[in-house]
Amino acid sequence: MKSIPEIIEGQKACFDSQKTKDISFRIALLKSLKSEILKNESEILNALNSDFKKSHFEGYISEFALVISELNLAVKRLKKWSKPERVRSSVLTFPSKDYIYKSPYGRTLIIAPWNYPFLLAIDPLIMAIAAGNTVVLKPSELTSNTSKILTKIIKNVFPDDVAISIEGGVDTATELLAQKWDYIFFTGSTKVGKIVASAAAKHLTPMTLELGGKSPCIIDDTVDIDLAARRLTWGKLLNGGQTCIAPDFVIAKSNIKEDLIKAIKRQINNRYGDDVKKSPDFPRIINSKNSKRLVDLIKDENIVFGGEVDITTNFLSPTLIDSPKIKSAIMTEEIFGPVLPILTYNTEDEISKILNGLERPLAFYVFSKDKSFFEKLIETHSFGGGVVNDVLVHFGNPKLPFGGIGLSGLGNYHGKFGFDTFSHQKSVMKRGTWLDLKLRYAPYQGKLKWLKRAFKYLG
Ligand code: NAD
């Protein structure tokens, strides 16, 4: 196995050779990545299940299928995306033809989290390759079965000097971050995001940070409570609640709270049965450290449903918390598990008071039929992206940029936004030579009034 500096040296030589600039080379790689992934479908789904009991259905819908559709899109649109984009010229620089070239950064480092270990490793890799970069991917050490498949797939498709997966934990990530990169794409916690940002600052390396946070879900009294509860419960419990854009907590209009809690309980029973532990559809917490963290979060709270824990199997049943204190740990930390606190409001000011006390979230959800209510919330609050009358589903439209704001992230991706993220926008003006106004050249004496007139005329 080559050392990390040798791998990066090899990728630099490959990038400098211009090989990755060839669009048909990139398309061929993406097609071969797709066929390798399709060939390994059951191994991927089995690996996700071995890592944290993620069902094949959830593995398919929330990881496998999204990767394939992103690959299809990249293959279909790559020629168009990568063409220099002609923009209107400015009269000030007439005559010229002006373009934006989509130029790959070069050597990129992608660090992935464990919670959607296949999707969040491969998705950025697809767009990094589509944009003509080389990639070193570090998958998560916490989902070792999925990481092994990722490494195998990447090894079978890419020469090491184009893309490679390097497995390992914090030490490996630290060693990788100490190198000089042309772009860093990180998905993970805000805490580690700050470490990544300071490593990137050393070389002024541009980066994308896809981080987490506490995403609120506001529910007013105009809604169909059963529908809202069904969608909310689905989004909260997908992946065992370990989703960066999961609704973290609910702020419900106080007059519907009791009915909402009843409806969520019914939903949990309908989806997972009376004994959730026996359901093949409910994932486990990733490890005992996180299970214990969640147990600590709920131990002093008013649990109105669930709260069943088995640390030895990392099981925590879907849990509802009624009216936690705003300063409690459960309302200040990202929950990242199947625990849903429910707060209430009577006035819009009360909603603002809760939200303004928290960092800007990655996602924001409102259930309401009242257009002026949800439009005002959307206008008033800063967040990465959101949905009205559902949760999570904005992730599925590649025409919407996906990313956070403030402590929930920096930059965005998905579809063409991903391609643009991994491309430097290189401005090029091609000037005509048939006209060369002498006004700009010294000596300037007597020319200022003409310059002022010209500016006035041109607006
Ligand atoms: P994490 O930050 O612990 O780990 C992410 C990656 O960073 C892993 O590959 C890990 O090996 C590496 N890492 C860990 N400690 C490091 C260190 N000290 N120095 C360098 N690298 C280090 O995150 P996680 O537990 O894998 O994922 C959960 C978090 O990720 C949650 O906060 C969640 O909200 C967030 N997340 C965000 C998105 C998004 O798209 N915005 C998606 C998924 C998860």
Short mmCIF file of C-alpha atoms and ligand atoms in Angstrom, two decimals:
data_model
loop_
_atom_site.label_atom_id
_atom_site.label_comp_id
_atom_site.label_asym_id
_atom_site.label_seq_id
_atom_site.Cartn_x
_atom_site.Cartn_y
_atom_site.Cartn_z
CA MET A 1 0.00 0.00 0.00
CA LYS A 2 1.31 3.42 -0.97
CA SER A 3 1.69 6.12 1.69
CA ILE A 4 -0.78 9.00 1.75
CA PRO A 5 1.78 11.52 0.35
CA GLU A 6 2.62 9.05 -2.46
CA ILE A 7 -1.07 8.66 -3.33
CA ILE A 8 -1.55 12.43 -3.47
CA GLU A 9 1.62 12.83 -5.54
CA GLY A 10 0.25 10.22 -7.98
CA GLN A 11 -3.09 12.04 -8.20
CA LYS A 12 -1.32 15.35 -8.83
CA ALA A 13 0.65 13.80 -11.68
CA CYS A 14 -2.56 12.34 -13.09
CA PHE A 15 -4.40 15.67 -12.85
CA ASP A 16 -1.46 17.58 -14.36
CA SER A 17 -1.40 15.10 -17.26
CA GLN A 18 -4.86 16.52 -18.25
CA LYS A 19 -6.32 13.00 -18.38
CA THR A 20 -9.30 13.91 -16.16
CA LYS A 21 -10.18 16.90 -18.34
CA ASP A 22 -11.40 14.57 -21.07
CA ILE A 23 -15.21 14.45 -20.86
CA SER A 24 -15.49 11.01 -22.45
CA PHE A 25 -12.96 9.66 -19.91
CA ARG A 26 -15.17 10.98 -17.08
CA ILE A 27 -18.36 9.61 -18.63
CA ALA A 28 -16.76 6.19 -19.10
CA LEU A 29 -15.73 6.16 -15.43
CA LEU A 30 -19.21 7.15 -14.26
CA LYS A 31 -20.81 4.45 -16.41
CA SER A 32 -18.45 1.84 -15.08
CA LEU A 33 -19.12 3.06 -11.51
CA LYS A 34 -22.83 2.61 -12.14
CA SER A 35 -22.47 -0.94 -13.45
CA GLU A 36 -20.17 -1.89 -10.53
CA ILE A 37 -22.70 -0.50 -8.04
CA LEU A 38 -25.58 -2.32 -9.74
CA LYS A 39 -23.54 -5.53 -9.68
CA ASN A 40 -22.99 -5.12 -5.93
CA GLU A 41 -26.57 -4.15 -5.00
CA SER A 42 -27.21 -6.98 -2.58
CA GLU A 43 -23.75 -6.71 -1.00
CA ILE A 44 -24.35 -2.99 -0.38
CA LEU A 45 -27.79 -3.56 1.15
CA ASN A 46 -26.48 -6.44 3.27
CA ALA A 47 -23.56 -4.30 4.49
CA LEU A 48 -25.94 -1.53 5.59
CA ASN A 49 -28.01 -4.12 7.42
CA SER A 50 -24.95 -5.60 9.15
CA ASP A 51 -23.72 -2.15 10.18
CA PHE A 52 -26.85 -0.96 11.99
CA LYS A 53 -29.74 -3.20 11.01
CA LYS A 54 -30.89 -0.85 8.29
CA SER A 55 -33.61 -2.66 6.35
CA HIS A 56 -33.09 -3.39 2.65
CA PHE A 57 -36.09 -1.18 1.86
CA GLU A 58 -34.59 1.85 3.62
CA GLY A 59 -31.13 1.05 2.24
CA TYR A 60 -32.58 1.00 -1.26
CA ILE A 61 -34.81 4.09 -1.07
CA SER A 62 -32.53 6.34 0.99
CA GLU A 63 -29.12 5.38 -0.38
CA PHE A 64 -28.90 3.01 -3.35
CA ALA A 65 -31.63 4.55 -5.52
CA LEU A 66 -30.47 8.13 -4.86
CA VAL A 67 -26.92 7.23 -5.90
CA ILE A 68 -28.10 5.61 -9.14
CA SER A 69 -30.29 8.58 -10.04
CA GLU A 70 -27.42 11.02 -9.37
CA LEU A 71 -25.18 8.87 -11.59
CA ASN A 72 -27.79 8.80 -14.36
CA LEU A 73 -28.15 12.56 -14.18
CA ALA A 74 -24.39 13.17 -14.28
CA VAL A 75 -23.90 10.87 -17.28
CA LYS A 76 -26.83 12.47 -19.13
CA ARG A 77 -25.96 16.11 -18.45
CA LEU A 78 -22.17 16.12 -18.15
CA LYS A 79 -21.45 17.37 -21.68
CA LYS A 80 -23.86 20.27 -21.21
CA TRP A 81 -22.69 21.16 -17.70
CA SER A 82 -19.03 21.20 -18.65
CA LYS A 83 -19.34 23.41 -21.74
CA PRO A 84 -17.96 26.95 -21.30
CA GLU A 85 -21.00 29.12 -20.59
CA ARG A 86 -21.25 32.24 -22.74
CA VAL A 87 -22.44 35.31 -20.82
CA ARG A 88 -23.44 38.74 -22.12
CA SER A 89 -20.54 41.08 -22.65
CA SER A 90 -20.28 44.47 -21.00
CA VAL A 91 -20.42 47.62 -23.10
CA LEU A 92 -17.49 48.87 -21.05
CA THR A 93 -15.26 46.18 -22.48
CA PHE A 94 -16.71 46.09 -26.00
CA PRO A 95 -15.72 44.31 -28.22
CA SER A 96 -15.46 40.97 -26.41
CA LYS A 97 -16.96 37.52 -26.02
CA ASP A 98 -17.24 36.48 -22.37
CA TYR A 99 -17.30 32.96 -20.92
CA ILE A 100 -17.34 31.00 -17.69
CA TYR A 101 -15.22 27.86 -17.98
CA LYS A 102 -15.96 24.99 -15.58
CA SER A 103 -12.53 24.09 -14.39
CA PRO A 104 -11.85 21.18 -12.00
CA TYR A 105 -10.04 22.11 -8.77
CA GLY A 106 -7.62 19.18 -8.88
CA ARG A 107 -7.02 16.87 -5.93
CA THR A 108 -10.11 16.59 -3.74
CA LEU A 109 -10.52 15.02 -0.32
CA ILE A 110 -13.97 13.68 0.62
CA ILE A 111 -14.62 12.71 4.25
CA ALA A 112 -17.89 10.85 4.84
CA PRO A 113 -20.03 10.16 7.93
CA TRP A 114 -21.54 6.85 9.02
CA ASN A 115 -25.27 7.64 9.00
CA TYR A 116 -25.88 7.24 5.25
CA PRO A 117 -22.50 5.63 4.73
CA PHE A 118 -22.95 4.63 1.10
CA LEU A 119 -24.89 7.64 -0.20
CA LEU A 120 -22.85 10.34 1.50
CA ALA A 121 -19.55 8.85 0.34
CA ILE A 122 -20.49 8.12 -3.28
CA ASP A 123 -22.71 11.14 -4.00
CA PRO A 124 -19.95 13.76 -3.66
CA LEU A 125 -17.49 11.41 -5.38
CA ILE A 126 -19.78 11.23 -8.46
CA MET A 127 -19.79 14.99 -8.86
CA ALA A 128 -16.07 15.38 -8.05
CA ILE A 129 -15.27 12.90 -10.85
CA ALA A 130 -17.88 14.40 -13.18
CA ALA A 131 -16.22 17.78 -12.74
CA GLY A 132 -12.80 16.33 -13.65
CA ASN A 133 -11.10 16.08 -10.25
CA THR A 134 -9.21 13.26 -8.60
CA VAL A 135 -10.59 11.93 -5.30
CA VAL A 136 -9.35 10.51 -2.05
CA LEU A 137 -12.36 9.28 -0.10
CA LYS A 138 -12.26 8.54 3.60
CA PRO A 139 -15.41 6.61 4.52
CA SER A 140 -16.55 6.27 8.12
CA GLU A 141 -14.83 3.82 10.43
CA LEU A 142 -18.13 3.23 12.28
CA THR A 143 -19.78 1.41 9.37
CA SER A 144 -16.95 -0.95 8.50
CA ASN A 145 -18.99 -3.32 6.31
CA THR A 146 -20.21 -0.52 4.04
CA SER A 147 -16.75 1.06 3.99
CA LYS A 148 -15.26 -2.25 2.76
CA ILE A 149 -17.74 -2.43 -0.13
CA LEU A 150 -17.05 1.20 -0.99
CA THR A 151 -13.32 0.50 -1.12
CA LYS A 152 -13.88 -2.58 -3.27
CA ILE A 153 -16.15 -0.77 -5.74
CA ILE A 154 -13.80 2.19 -6.07
CA LYS A 155 -10.79 -0.12 -6.52
CA ASN A 156 -12.60 -2.02 -9.28
CA VAL A 157 -13.58 1.12 -11.17
CA PHE A 158 -10.84 3.72 -10.74
CA PRO A 159 -7.09 3.70 -11.13
CA ASP A 160 -5.58 4.83 -7.77
CA ASP A 161 -4.35 8.05 -9.32
CA VAL A 162 -7.95 9.03 -10.19
CA ALA A 163 -9.88 7.87 -7.11
CA ILE A 164 -9.12 5.79 -4.06
CA SER A 165 -10.87 4.95 -0.79
CA ILE A 166 -8.67 5.05 2.29
CA GLU A 167 -10.35 3.46 5.29
CA GLY A 168 -9.48 4.52 8.81
CA GLY A 169 -10.56 6.55 11.80
CA VAL A 170 -9.57 9.86 13.33
CA ASP A 171 -5.80 9.25 12.87
CA THR A 172 -6.22 8.62 9.16
CA ALA A 173 -8.53 11.63 8.77
CA THR A 174 -6.02 13.78 10.66
CA GLU A 175 -3.16 12.63 8.44
CA LEU A 176 -5.23 13.28 5.33
CA LEU A 177 -6.22 16.76 6.53
CA ALA A 178 -2.56 17.63 7.12
CA GLN A 179 -1.91 17.32 3.36
CA LYS A 180 -2.39 20.04 0.79
CA TRP A 181 -5.63 19.62 -1.19
CA ASP A 182 -7.28 21.64 -3.91
CA TYR A 183 -10.78 21.06 -2.46
CA ILE A 184 -12.17 19.44 0.68
CA PHE A 185 -15.73 18.12 0.94
CA PHE A 186 -16.71 17.13 4.47
CA THR A 187 -19.95 15.65 5.77
CA GLY A 188 -20.27 15.14 9.50
CA SER A 189 -20.69 16.90 12.82
CA THR A 190 -20.27 20.62 13.39
CA LYS A 191 -17.55 19.85 15.94
CA VAL A 192 -15.38 17.98 13.41
CA GLY A 193 -16.38 20.48 10.71
CA LYS A 194 -14.49 23.14 12.68
CA ILE A 195 -11.39 20.89 12.74
CA VAL A 196 -11.69 20.42 8.97
CA ALA A 197 -12.11 24.17 8.44
CA SER A 198 -8.99 24.99 10.42
CA ALA A 199 -6.96 22.36 8.51
CA ALA A 200 -8.25 23.82 5.22
CA ALA A 201 -7.40 27.36 6.36
CA LYS A 202 -3.71 26.43 6.59
CA HIS A 203 -3.52 26.14 2.79
CA LEU A 204 -6.54 28.37 2.04
CA THR A 205 -8.20 25.31 0.54
CA PRO A 206 -11.80 25.88 -0.56
CA MET A 207 -14.30 23.54 1.03
CA THR A 208 -17.87 22.41 1.47
CA LEU A 209 -19.04 21.53 4.96
CA GLU A 210 -22.24 19.49 5.19
CA LEU A 211 -22.99 19.54 8.92
CA GLY A 212 -25.87 18.93 11.32
CA GLY A 213 -28.04 20.84 13.76
CA LYS A 214 -31.46 21.00 15.35
CA SER A 215 -34.08 21.13 12.61
CA PRO A 216 -37.48 22.33 13.90
CA CYS A 217 -40.90 21.17 12.78
CA ILE A 218 -43.74 23.63 13.39
CA ILE A 219 -47.31 22.38 13.27
CA ASP A 220 -50.32 24.68 13.47
CA ASP A 221 -53.98 23.84 14.06
CA THR A 222 -55.08 24.03 10.41
CA VAL A 223 -53.54 20.68 9.52
CA ASP A 224 -54.89 17.20 9.00
CA ILE A 225 -53.32 15.80 12.19
CA ASP A 226 -53.17 12.19 11.01
CA LEU A 227 -51.40 13.10 7.78
CA ALA A 228 -48.95 15.41 9.56
CA ALA A 229 -48.24 12.72 12.19
CA ARG A 230 -47.73 10.05 9.49
CA ARG A 231 -45.21 12.12 7.53
CA LEU A 232 -43.48 13.47 10.62
CA THR A 233 -43.10 10.01 12.18
CA TRP A 234 -41.74 8.58 8.93
CA GLY A 235 -39.09 11.31 8.65
CA LYS A 236 -38.17 11.19 12.32
CA LEU A 237 -37.73 7.43 12.47
CA LEU A 238 -36.14 6.75 9.07
CA ASN A 239 -32.61 5.46 9.71
CA GLY A 240 -33.52 5.22 13.41
CA GLY A 241 -33.69 9.01 13.66
CA GLN A 242 -30.04 9.27 12.63
CA THR A 243 -30.60 11.62 9.70
CA CYS A 244 -28.95 15.04 9.45
CA ILE A 245 -32.23 16.60 8.26
CA ALA A 246 -34.54 14.64 10.58
CA PRO A 247 -37.07 16.85 12.34
CA ASP A 248 -35.24 17.28 15.65
CA PHE A 249 -38.16 18.64 17.67
CA VAL A 250 -41.75 19.79 17.20
CA ILE A 251 -43.35 23.12 18.10
CA ALA A 252 -47.10 22.44 17.95
CA LYS A 253 -50.00 24.85 18.45
CA SER A 254 -50.96 24.15 22.05
CA ASN A 255 -54.60 23.24 21.24
CA ILE A 256 -53.52 20.26 19.04
CA LYS A 257 -50.70 18.89 21.21
CA GLU A 258 -52.66 16.09 22.86
CA ASP A 259 -54.22 14.93 19.57
CA LEU A 260 -50.85 15.11 17.83
CA ILE A 261 -49.17 12.97 20.48
CA LYS A 262 -51.98 10.40 20.21
CA ALA A 263 -51.65 10.37 16.40
CA ILE A 264 -47.84 9.93 16.53
CA LYS A 265 -48.24 7.02 18.99
CA ARG A 266 -50.73 5.39 16.58
CA GLN A 267 -48.30 5.87 13.72
CA ILE A 268 -45.43 4.25 15.62
CA ASN A 269 -47.65 1.28 16.48
CA ASN A 270 -48.90 0.96 12.91
CA ARG A 271 -45.39 1.09 11.43
CA TYR A 272 -43.40 -1.02 13.90
CA GLY A 273 -45.95 -2.95 15.97
CA ASP A 274 -46.33 -3.13 19.75
CA ASP A 275 -42.82 -4.46 20.21
CA VAL A 276 -40.57 -2.24 18.07
CA LYS A 277 -37.54 -4.36 18.98
CA LYS A 278 -38.99 -7.22 16.95
CA SER A 279 -39.60 -5.10 13.85
CA PRO A 280 -37.17 -5.85 11.00
CA ASP A 281 -37.74 -2.29 9.77
CA PHE A 282 -36.39 -0.30 12.70
CA PRO A 283 -32.62 0.40 12.64
CA ARG A 284 -30.33 0.38 15.67
CA ILE A 285 -28.25 3.20 17.14
CA ILE A 286 -24.83 3.10 15.54
CA ASN A 287 -22.80 2.25 18.68
CA SER A 288 -22.92 2.11 22.47
CA LYS A 289 -21.37 5.57 22.81
CA ASN A 290 -24.31 7.10 20.97
CA SER A 291 -26.83 4.86 22.75
CA LYS A 292 -25.51 6.09 26.11
CA ARG A 293 -25.53 9.69 24.89
CA LEU A 294 -29.23 9.32 24.01
CA VAL A 295 -30.06 7.66 27.31
CA ASP A 296 -28.45 10.63 29.10
CA LEU A 297 -30.48 13.04 26.98
CA ILE A 298 -33.84 11.49 27.94
CA LYS A 299 -33.21 10.40 31.51
CA ASP A 300 -34.58 13.54 33.24
CA GLU A 301 -37.27 14.30 30.66
CA ASN A 302 -41.03 13.77 30.70
CA ILE A 303 -41.25 10.61 28.55
CA VAL A 304 -44.86 10.15 27.35
CA PHE A 305 -44.13 7.24 25.01
CA GLY A 306 -41.29 4.76 24.47
CA GLY A 307 -38.00 5.20 26.28
CA GLU A 308 -37.24 1.46 26.15
CA VAL A 309 -33.49 0.92 26.02
CA ASP A 310 -31.20 -2.06 25.47
CA ILE A 311 -27.61 -0.84 25.47
CA THR A 312 -26.22 -4.29 24.62
CA THR A 313 -28.00 -4.26 21.23
CA ASN A 314 -27.97 -0.45 20.80
CA PHE A 315 -31.74 -0.39 20.77
CA LEU A 316 -33.74 2.67 21.74
CA SER A 317 -37.45 2.60 21.02
CA PRO A 318 -39.20 5.60 19.42
CA THR A 319 -39.58 8.06 22.29
CA LEU A 320 -41.78 11.11 22.75
CA ILE A 321 -40.85 13.84 25.23
CA ASP A 322 -43.52 16.28 26.37
CA SER A 323 -42.58 19.94 26.94
CA PRO A 324 -38.84 19.78 27.66
CA LYS A 325 -37.17 22.84 29.21
CA ILE A 326 -35.69 25.11 26.57
CA LYS A 327 -32.28 25.06 28.29
CA SER A 328 -32.20 21.27 28.76
CA ALA A 329 -29.57 19.19 26.92
CA ILE A 330 -32.25 17.67 24.69
CA MET A 331 -33.15 21.16 23.43
CA THR A 332 -29.59 22.40 22.99
CA GLU A 333 -27.81 19.39 21.38
CA GLU A 334 -28.59 17.73 18.04
CA ILE A 335 -30.56 14.60 19.07
CA PHE A 336 -29.63 12.26 16.19
CA GLY A 337 -31.80 9.39 17.40
CA PRO A 338 -35.45 8.26 17.61
CA VAL A 339 -36.41 10.81 20.26
CA LEU A 340 -38.92 13.57 19.55
CA PRO A 341 -39.44 16.45 21.99
CA ILE A 342 -42.74 18.29 21.59
CA LEU A 343 -43.01 21.93 22.61
CA THR A 344 -46.02 24.17 22.19
CA TYR A 345 -46.80 27.73 21.12
CA ASN A 346 -49.77 30.07 21.15
CA THR A 347 -48.34 33.09 19.36
CA GLU A 348 -45.86 33.47 16.51
CA ASP A 349 -43.59 35.41 18.88
CA GLU A 350 -43.27 32.30 21.01
CA ILE A 351 -42.05 30.33 17.96
CA SER A 352 -39.47 33.04 17.20
CA LYS A 353 -38.30 33.08 20.79
CA ILE A 354 -37.56 29.34 20.68
CA LEU A 355 -35.91 29.42 17.25
CA ASN A 356 -33.88 32.57 17.79
CA GLY A 357 -32.27 30.94 20.82
CA LEU A 358 -30.86 28.15 18.61
CA GLU A 359 -28.26 28.01 15.84
CA ARG A 360 -29.45 28.19 12.23
CA PRO A 361 -30.65 24.67 11.31
CA LEU A 362 -29.93 22.48 8.30
CA ALA A 363 -33.65 21.89 7.71
CA PHE A 364 -36.94 23.57 8.61
CA TYR A 365 -40.39 22.07 8.43
CA VAL A 366 -43.86 23.60 8.70
CA PHE A 367 -47.16 21.77 8.59
CA SER A 368 -49.96 24.23 7.89
CA LYS A 369 -52.71 25.07 5.43
CA ASP A 370 -52.32 28.75 6.27
CA LYS A 371 -50.21 30.25 3.47
CA SER A 372 -49.50 33.51 5.25
CA PHE A 373 -48.34 31.59 8.35
CA PHE A 374 -45.85 29.36 6.55
CA GLU A 375 -44.65 32.08 4.15
CA LYS A 376 -43.90 34.34 7.10
CA LEU A 377 -41.93 31.59 8.84
CA ILE A 378 -39.95 30.89 5.68
CA GLU A 379 -39.17 34.61 5.27
CA THR A 380 -38.33 35.19 8.91
CA HIS A 381 -35.98 32.32 9.70
CA SER A 382 -32.59 31.32 8.29
CA PHE A 383 -32.12 27.62 7.50
CA GLY A 384 -30.41 25.38 4.95
CA GLY A 385 -33.52 24.07 3.20
CA GLY A 386 -37.06 23.16 4.14
CA VAL A 387 -40.41 21.63 3.32
CA VAL A 388 -44.01 22.73 3.84
CA ASN A 389 -46.36 19.88 4.80
CA ASP A 390 -43.76 17.12 4.73
CA VAL A 391 -40.24 16.36 5.95
CA LEU A 392 -36.92 15.24 4.37
CA VAL A 393 -38.25 15.08 0.80
CA HIS A 394 -36.43 18.22 -0.42
CA PHE A 395 -33.29 16.04 -0.35
CA GLY A 396 -34.73 14.07 -3.28
CA ASN A 397 -34.91 16.86 -5.87
CA PRO A 398 -31.52 17.44 -7.50
CA LYS A 399 -32.78 20.79 -8.81
CA LEU A 400 -32.72 22.08 -5.21
CA PRO A 401 -29.29 22.90 -3.73
CA PHE A 402 -28.66 20.95 -0.52
CA GLY A 403 -26.58 22.49 2.25
CA GLY A 404 -26.63 24.32 5.55
CA ILE A 405 -26.06 27.83 6.83
CA GLY A 406 -24.00 29.00 9.80
CA LEU A 407 -23.11 26.07 12.05
CA SER A 408 -25.17 23.66 9.90
CA GLY A 409 -22.84 24.01 6.94
CA LEU A 410 -21.12 25.90 4.19
CA GLY A 411 -21.81 25.41 0.47
CA ASN A 412 -24.17 22.96 -1.17
CA TYR A 413 -24.47 20.14 -3.70
CA HIS A 414 -26.86 17.73 -5.50
CA GLY A 415 -27.29 17.49 -9.25
CA LYS A 416 -25.73 20.39 -11.13
CA PHE A 417 -25.07 22.20 -7.84
CA GLY A 418 -22.71 19.32 -7.00
CA PHE A 419 -20.95 19.64 -10.33
CA ASP A 420 -20.59 23.40 -9.77
CA THR A 421 -19.32 22.85 -6.22
CA PHE A 422 -16.43 20.76 -7.55
CA SER A 423 -15.71 23.21 -10.42
CA HIS A 424 -13.88 26.49 -10.27
CA GLN A 425 -15.79 29.10 -12.28
CA LYS A 426 -13.01 30.40 -14.49
CA SER A 427 -13.91 33.72 -16.13
CA VAL A 428 -12.43 34.31 -19.56
CA MET A 429 -12.92 37.38 -21.72
CA LYS A 430 -11.90 37.09 -25.35
CA ARG A 431 -11.37 40.61 -26.63
CA GLY A 432 -11.68 41.77 -30.20
CA THR A 433 -8.70 43.53 -31.69
CA TRP A 434 -10.43 45.60 -34.35
CA LEU A 435 -11.26 48.49 -31.98
CA ASP A 436 -8.90 50.03 -29.41
CA LEU A 437 -10.21 53.26 -27.84
CA LYS A 438 -7.32 55.47 -26.80
CA LEU A 439 -9.28 57.02 -23.92
CA ARG A 440 -7.92 54.59 -21.27
CA TYR A 441 -4.28 55.24 -22.02
CA ALA A 442 -2.11 57.98 -20.43
CA PRO A 443 -1.52 60.85 -20.78
CA TYR A 444 -4.93 61.47 -19.19
CA GLN A 445 -4.98 65.23 -19.54
CA GLY A 446 -8.32 66.45 -20.88
CA LYS A 447 -9.80 62.94 -20.92
CA LEU A 448 -11.65 62.85 -17.55
CA LYS A 449 -14.67 64.79 -18.80
CA TRP A 450 -15.05 62.34 -21.71
CA LEU A 451 -14.74 59.44 -19.33
CA LYS A 452 -17.46 60.92 -17.08
CA ARG A 453 -19.73 61.53 -20.07
CA ALA A 454 -19.22 58.00 -21.30
CA PHE A 455 -20.10 56.57 -17.85
CA LYS A 456 -23.18 58.77 -17.59
CA TYR A 457 -24.32 57.70 -21.03
CA LEU A 458 -23.69 53.99 -20.36
CA GLY A 459 -25.49 54.17 -17.00
P1 NAD B 1 -18.35 12.90 12.65
O1 NAD B 1 -18.09 14.34 12.50
O2 NAD B 1 -18.06 12.27 13.98
O3 NAD B 1 -17.49 12.06 11.60
C1 NAD B 1 -17.50 12.34 10.21
C2 NAD B 1 -16.17 11.95 9.60
O4 NAD B 1 -15.14 12.70 10.22
C3 NAD B 1 -15.81 10.47 9.78
O5 NAD B 1 -15.25 9.98 8.58
C4 NAD B 1 -14.76 10.49 10.88
O6 NAD B 1 -13.78 9.48 10.76
C5 NAD B 1 -14.11 11.85 10.69
N1 NAD B 1 -13.61 12.40 11.96
C6 NAD B 1 -14.10 12.17 13.22
N2 NAD B 1 -13.37 12.86 14.12
C7 NAD B 1 -12.41 13.51 13.43
C8 NAD B 1 -11.34 14.39 13.82
N3 NAD B 1 -11.12 14.70 15.10
N4 NAD B 1 -10.55 14.89 12.85
C9 NAD B 1 -10.77 14.58 11.56
N5 NAD B 1 -11.75 13.76 11.14
C10 NAD B 1 -12.56 13.22 12.07
O7 NAD B 1 -19.85 12.67 12.21
P2 NAD B 1 -20.69 11.32 12.20
O8 NAD B 1 -20.95 10.90 13.61
O9 NAD B 1 -20.08 10.33 11.28
O10 NAD B 1 -22.05 11.84 11.53
C11 NAD B 1 -23.06 12.45 12.25
C12 NAD B 1 -23.06 13.95 12.07
O11 NAD B 1 -23.00 14.28 10.70
C13 NAD B 1 -24.34 14.58 12.57
O12 NAD B 1 -24.04 15.79 13.21
C14 NAD B 1 -25.14 14.84 11.30
O13 NAD B 1 -26.09 15.87 11.41
C15 NAD B 1 -24.05 15.18 10.34
N6 NAD B 1 -24.46 14.90 8.98
C16 NAD B 1 -24.65 15.92 8.11
C17 NAD B 1 -25.09 15.65 6.82
C18 NAD B 1 -25.34 16.73 5.81
O14 NAD B 1 -25.51 16.40 4.64
N7 NAD B 1 -25.36 17.98 6.18
C19 NAD B 1 -25.32 14.33 6.43
C20 NAD B 1 -25.10 13.32 7.34
C21 NAD B 1 -24.67 13.60 8.61
#
